[in-house]
PDB file of N, CA and C in Angstrom:
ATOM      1  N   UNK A   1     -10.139  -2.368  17.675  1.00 57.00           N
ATOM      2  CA  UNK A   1      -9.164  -3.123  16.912  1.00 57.00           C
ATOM      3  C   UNK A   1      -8.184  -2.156  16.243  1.00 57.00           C
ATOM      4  N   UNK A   2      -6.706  -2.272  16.401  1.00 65.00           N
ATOM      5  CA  UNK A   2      -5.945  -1.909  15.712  1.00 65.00           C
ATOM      6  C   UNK A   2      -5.780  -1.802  14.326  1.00 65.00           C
ATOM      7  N   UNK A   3      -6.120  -0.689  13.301  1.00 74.00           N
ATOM      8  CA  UNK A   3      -5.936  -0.894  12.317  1.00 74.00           C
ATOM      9  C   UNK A   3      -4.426  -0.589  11.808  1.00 74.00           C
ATOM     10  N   UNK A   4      -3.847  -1.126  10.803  1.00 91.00           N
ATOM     11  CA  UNK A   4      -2.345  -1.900  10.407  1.00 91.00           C
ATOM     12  C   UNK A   4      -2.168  -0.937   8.527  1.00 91.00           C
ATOM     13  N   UNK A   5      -1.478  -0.325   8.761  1.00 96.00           N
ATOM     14  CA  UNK A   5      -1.304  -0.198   6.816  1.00 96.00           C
ATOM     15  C   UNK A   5       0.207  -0.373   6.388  1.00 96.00           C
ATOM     16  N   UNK A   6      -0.068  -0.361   5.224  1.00 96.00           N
ATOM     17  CA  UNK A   6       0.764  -1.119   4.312  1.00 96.00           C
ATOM     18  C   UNK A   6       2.361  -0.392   4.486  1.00 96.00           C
ATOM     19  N   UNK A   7       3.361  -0.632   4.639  1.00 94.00           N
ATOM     20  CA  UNK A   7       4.562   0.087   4.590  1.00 94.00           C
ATOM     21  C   UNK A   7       5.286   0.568   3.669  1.00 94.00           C
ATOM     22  N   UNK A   8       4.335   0.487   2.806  1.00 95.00           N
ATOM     23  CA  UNK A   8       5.160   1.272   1.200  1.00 95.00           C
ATOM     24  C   UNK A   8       3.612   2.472   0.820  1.00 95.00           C
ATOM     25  N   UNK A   9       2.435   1.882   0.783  1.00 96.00           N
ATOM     26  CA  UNK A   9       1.342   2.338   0.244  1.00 96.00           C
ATOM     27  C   UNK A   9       0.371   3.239   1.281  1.00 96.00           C
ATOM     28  N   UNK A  10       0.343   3.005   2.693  1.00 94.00           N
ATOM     29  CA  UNK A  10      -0.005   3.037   3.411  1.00 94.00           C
ATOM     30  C   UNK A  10      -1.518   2.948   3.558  1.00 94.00           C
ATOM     31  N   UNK A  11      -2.033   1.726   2.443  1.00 95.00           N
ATOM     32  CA  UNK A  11      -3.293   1.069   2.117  1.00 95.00           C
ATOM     33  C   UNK A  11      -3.394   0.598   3.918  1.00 95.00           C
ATOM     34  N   UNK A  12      -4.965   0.356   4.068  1.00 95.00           N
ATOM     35  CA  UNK A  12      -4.777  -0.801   5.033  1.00 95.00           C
ATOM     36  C   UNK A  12      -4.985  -2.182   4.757  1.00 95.00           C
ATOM     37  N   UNK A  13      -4.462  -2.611   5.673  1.00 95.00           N
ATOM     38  CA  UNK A  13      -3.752  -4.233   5.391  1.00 95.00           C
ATOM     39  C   UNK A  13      -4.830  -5.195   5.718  1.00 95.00           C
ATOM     40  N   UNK A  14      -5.193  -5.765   4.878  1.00 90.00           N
ATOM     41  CA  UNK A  14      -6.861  -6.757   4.881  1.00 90.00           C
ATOM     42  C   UNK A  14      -5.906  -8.104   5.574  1.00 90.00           C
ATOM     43  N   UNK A  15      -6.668  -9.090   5.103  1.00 89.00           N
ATOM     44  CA  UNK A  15      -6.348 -10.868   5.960  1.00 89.00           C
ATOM     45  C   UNK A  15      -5.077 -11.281   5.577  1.00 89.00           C
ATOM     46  N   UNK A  16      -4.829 -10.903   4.274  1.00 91.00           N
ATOM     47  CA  UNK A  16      -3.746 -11.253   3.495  1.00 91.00           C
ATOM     48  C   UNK A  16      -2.742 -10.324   3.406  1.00 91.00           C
ATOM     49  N   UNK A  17      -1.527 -10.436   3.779  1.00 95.00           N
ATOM     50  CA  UNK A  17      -0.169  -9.607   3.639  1.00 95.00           C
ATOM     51  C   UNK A  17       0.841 -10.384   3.654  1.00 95.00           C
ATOM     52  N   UNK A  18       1.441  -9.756   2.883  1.00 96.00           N
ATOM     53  CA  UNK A  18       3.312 -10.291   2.535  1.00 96.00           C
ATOM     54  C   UNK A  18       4.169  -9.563   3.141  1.00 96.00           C
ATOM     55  N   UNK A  19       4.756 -10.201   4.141  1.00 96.00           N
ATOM     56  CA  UNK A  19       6.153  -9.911   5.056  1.00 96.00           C
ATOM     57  C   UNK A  19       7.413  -9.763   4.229  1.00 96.00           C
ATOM     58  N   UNK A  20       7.984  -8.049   4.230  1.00 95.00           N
ATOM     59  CA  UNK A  20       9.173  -8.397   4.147  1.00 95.00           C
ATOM     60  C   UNK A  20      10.242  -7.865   4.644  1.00 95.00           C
ATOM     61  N   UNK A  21      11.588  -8.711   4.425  1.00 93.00           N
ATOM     62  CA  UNK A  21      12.198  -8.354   5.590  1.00 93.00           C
ATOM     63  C   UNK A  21      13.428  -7.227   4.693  1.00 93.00           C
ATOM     64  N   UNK A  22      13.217  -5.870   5.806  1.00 90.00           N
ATOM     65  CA  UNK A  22      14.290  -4.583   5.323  1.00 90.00           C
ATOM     66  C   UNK A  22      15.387  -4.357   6.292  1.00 90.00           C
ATOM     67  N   UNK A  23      16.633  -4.456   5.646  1.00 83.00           N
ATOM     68  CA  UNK A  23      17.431  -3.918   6.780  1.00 83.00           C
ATOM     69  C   UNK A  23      16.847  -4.524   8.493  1.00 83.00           C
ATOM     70  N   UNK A  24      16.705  -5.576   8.502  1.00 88.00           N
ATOM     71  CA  UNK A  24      16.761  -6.498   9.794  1.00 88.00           C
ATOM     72  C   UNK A  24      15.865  -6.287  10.309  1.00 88.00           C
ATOM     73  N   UNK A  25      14.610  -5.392   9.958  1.00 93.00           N
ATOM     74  CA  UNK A  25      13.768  -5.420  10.277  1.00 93.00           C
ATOM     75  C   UNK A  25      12.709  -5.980   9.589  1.00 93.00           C
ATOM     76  N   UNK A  26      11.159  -6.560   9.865  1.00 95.00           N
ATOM     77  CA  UNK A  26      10.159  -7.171   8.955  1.00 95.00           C
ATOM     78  C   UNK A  26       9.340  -6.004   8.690  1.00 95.00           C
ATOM     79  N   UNK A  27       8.634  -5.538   7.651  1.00 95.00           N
ATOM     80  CA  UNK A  27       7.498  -5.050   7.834  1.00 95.00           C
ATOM     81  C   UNK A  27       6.399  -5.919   6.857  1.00 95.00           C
ATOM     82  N   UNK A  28       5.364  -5.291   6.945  1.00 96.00           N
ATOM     83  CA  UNK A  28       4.110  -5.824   6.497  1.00 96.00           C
ATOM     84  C   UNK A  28       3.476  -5.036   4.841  1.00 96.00           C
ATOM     85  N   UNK A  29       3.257  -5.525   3.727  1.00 97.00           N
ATOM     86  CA  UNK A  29       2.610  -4.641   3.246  1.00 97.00           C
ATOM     87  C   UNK A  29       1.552  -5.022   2.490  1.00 97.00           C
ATOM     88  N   UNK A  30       0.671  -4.631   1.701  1.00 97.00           N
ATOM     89  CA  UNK A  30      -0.615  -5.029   1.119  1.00 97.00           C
ATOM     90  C   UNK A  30      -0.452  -6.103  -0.473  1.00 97.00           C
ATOM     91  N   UNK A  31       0.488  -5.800  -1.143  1.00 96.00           N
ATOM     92  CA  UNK A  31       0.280  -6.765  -2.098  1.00 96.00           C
ATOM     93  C   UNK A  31       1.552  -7.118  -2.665  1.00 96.00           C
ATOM     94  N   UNK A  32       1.603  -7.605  -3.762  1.00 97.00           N
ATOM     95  CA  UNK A  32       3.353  -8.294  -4.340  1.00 97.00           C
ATOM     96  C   UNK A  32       4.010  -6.772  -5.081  1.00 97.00           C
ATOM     97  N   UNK A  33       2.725  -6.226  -5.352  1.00 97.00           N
ATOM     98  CA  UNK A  33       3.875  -4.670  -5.882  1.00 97.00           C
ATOM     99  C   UNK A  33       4.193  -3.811  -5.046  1.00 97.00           C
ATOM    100  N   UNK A  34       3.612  -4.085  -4.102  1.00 97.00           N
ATOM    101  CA  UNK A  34       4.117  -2.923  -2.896  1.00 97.00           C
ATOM    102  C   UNK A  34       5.954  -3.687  -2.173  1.00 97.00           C
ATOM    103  N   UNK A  35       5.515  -4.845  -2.232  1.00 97.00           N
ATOM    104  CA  UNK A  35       6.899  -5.822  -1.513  1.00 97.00           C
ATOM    105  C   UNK A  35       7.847  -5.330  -2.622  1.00 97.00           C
ATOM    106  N   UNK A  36       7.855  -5.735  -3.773  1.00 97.00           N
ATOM    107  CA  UNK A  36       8.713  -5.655  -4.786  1.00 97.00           C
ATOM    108  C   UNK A  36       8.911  -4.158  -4.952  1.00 97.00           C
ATOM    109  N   UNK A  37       8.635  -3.109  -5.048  1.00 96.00           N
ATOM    110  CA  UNK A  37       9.246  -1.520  -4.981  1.00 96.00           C
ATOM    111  C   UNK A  37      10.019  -1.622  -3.237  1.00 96.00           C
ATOM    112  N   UNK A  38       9.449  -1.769  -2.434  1.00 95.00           N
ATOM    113  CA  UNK A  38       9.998  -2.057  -1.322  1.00 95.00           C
ATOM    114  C   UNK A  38      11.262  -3.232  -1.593  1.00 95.00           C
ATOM    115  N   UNK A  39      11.363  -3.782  -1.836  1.00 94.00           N
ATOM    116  CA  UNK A  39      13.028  -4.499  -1.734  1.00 94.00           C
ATOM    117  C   UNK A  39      13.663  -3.930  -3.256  1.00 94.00           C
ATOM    118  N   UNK A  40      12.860  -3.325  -4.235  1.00 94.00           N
ATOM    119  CA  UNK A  40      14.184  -2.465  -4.936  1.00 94.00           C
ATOM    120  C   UNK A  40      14.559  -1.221  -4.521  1.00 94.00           C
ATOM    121  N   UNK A  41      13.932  -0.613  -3.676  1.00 93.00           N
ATOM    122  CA  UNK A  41      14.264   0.495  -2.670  1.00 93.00           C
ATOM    123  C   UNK A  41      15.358   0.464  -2.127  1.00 93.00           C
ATOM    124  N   UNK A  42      15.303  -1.016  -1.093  1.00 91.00           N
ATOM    125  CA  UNK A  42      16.070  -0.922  -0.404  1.00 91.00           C
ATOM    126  C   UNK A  42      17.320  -1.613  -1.331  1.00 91.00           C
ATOM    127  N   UNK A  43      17.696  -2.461  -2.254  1.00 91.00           N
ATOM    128  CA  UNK A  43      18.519  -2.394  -2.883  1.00 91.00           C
ATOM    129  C   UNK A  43      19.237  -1.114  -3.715  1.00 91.00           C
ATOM    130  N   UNK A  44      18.557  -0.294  -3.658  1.00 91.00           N
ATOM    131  CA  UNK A  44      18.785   0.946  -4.292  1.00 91.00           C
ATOM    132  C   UNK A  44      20.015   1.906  -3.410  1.00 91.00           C
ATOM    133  N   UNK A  45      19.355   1.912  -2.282  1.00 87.00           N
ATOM    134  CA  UNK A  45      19.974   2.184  -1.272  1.00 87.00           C
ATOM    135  C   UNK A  45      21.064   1.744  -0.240  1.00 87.00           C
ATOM    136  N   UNK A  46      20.816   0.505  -0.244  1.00 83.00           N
ATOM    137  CA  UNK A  46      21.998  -0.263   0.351  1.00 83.00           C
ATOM    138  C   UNK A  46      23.482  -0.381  -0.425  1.00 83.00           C
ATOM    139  N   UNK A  47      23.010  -0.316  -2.249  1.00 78.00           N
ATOM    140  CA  UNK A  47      23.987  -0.207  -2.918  1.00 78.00           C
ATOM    141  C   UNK A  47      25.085   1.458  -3.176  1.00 78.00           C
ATOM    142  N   UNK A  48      23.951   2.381  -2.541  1.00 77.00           N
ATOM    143  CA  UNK A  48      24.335   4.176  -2.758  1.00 77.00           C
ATOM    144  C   UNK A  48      25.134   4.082  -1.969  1.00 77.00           C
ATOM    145  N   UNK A  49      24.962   3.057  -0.291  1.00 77.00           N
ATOM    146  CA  UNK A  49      25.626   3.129   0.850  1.00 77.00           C
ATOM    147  C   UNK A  49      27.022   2.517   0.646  1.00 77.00           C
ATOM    148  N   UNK A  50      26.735   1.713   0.211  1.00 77.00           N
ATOM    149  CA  UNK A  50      28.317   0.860  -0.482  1.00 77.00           C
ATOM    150  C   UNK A  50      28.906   1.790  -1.204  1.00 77.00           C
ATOM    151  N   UNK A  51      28.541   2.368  -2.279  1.00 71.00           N
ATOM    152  CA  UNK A  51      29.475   2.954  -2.804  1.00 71.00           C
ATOM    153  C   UNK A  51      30.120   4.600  -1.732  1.00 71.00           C
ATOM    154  N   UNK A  52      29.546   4.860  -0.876  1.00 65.00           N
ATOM    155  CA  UNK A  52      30.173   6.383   0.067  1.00 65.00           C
ATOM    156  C   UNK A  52      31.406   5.646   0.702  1.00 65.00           C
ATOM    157  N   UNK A  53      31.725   4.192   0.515  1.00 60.00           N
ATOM    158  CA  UNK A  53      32.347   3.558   1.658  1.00 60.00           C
ATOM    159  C   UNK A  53      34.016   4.012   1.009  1.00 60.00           C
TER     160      UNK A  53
END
């Protein structure tokens, strides 16, 4: 069996995971604080990118 870890924590990922979606892609990660640093990340970043424009 494939084991799966978390995309912020790189915990592995039990029955339960929250999908979220980055830059058009989904990933998977282990709990609501790992999702939530993960989408202020990427807000962090998407906004650095806006401003080089």
């Amino acid at each position: 069996m494939k084991k799966t870890t978390c995309a912020a924590c790189d915990c592995e990922l039990g029955a339960e995971t929250i999908t979220v979606k980055l830059g058009g892609k989904t990933v998977e990660v282990c709990c609501q604080e790992c999702a939530e640093a993960l989408n202020e990340a990427d807000a962090a970043t998407s906004a650095a990118s806006a401003g080089k424009e």
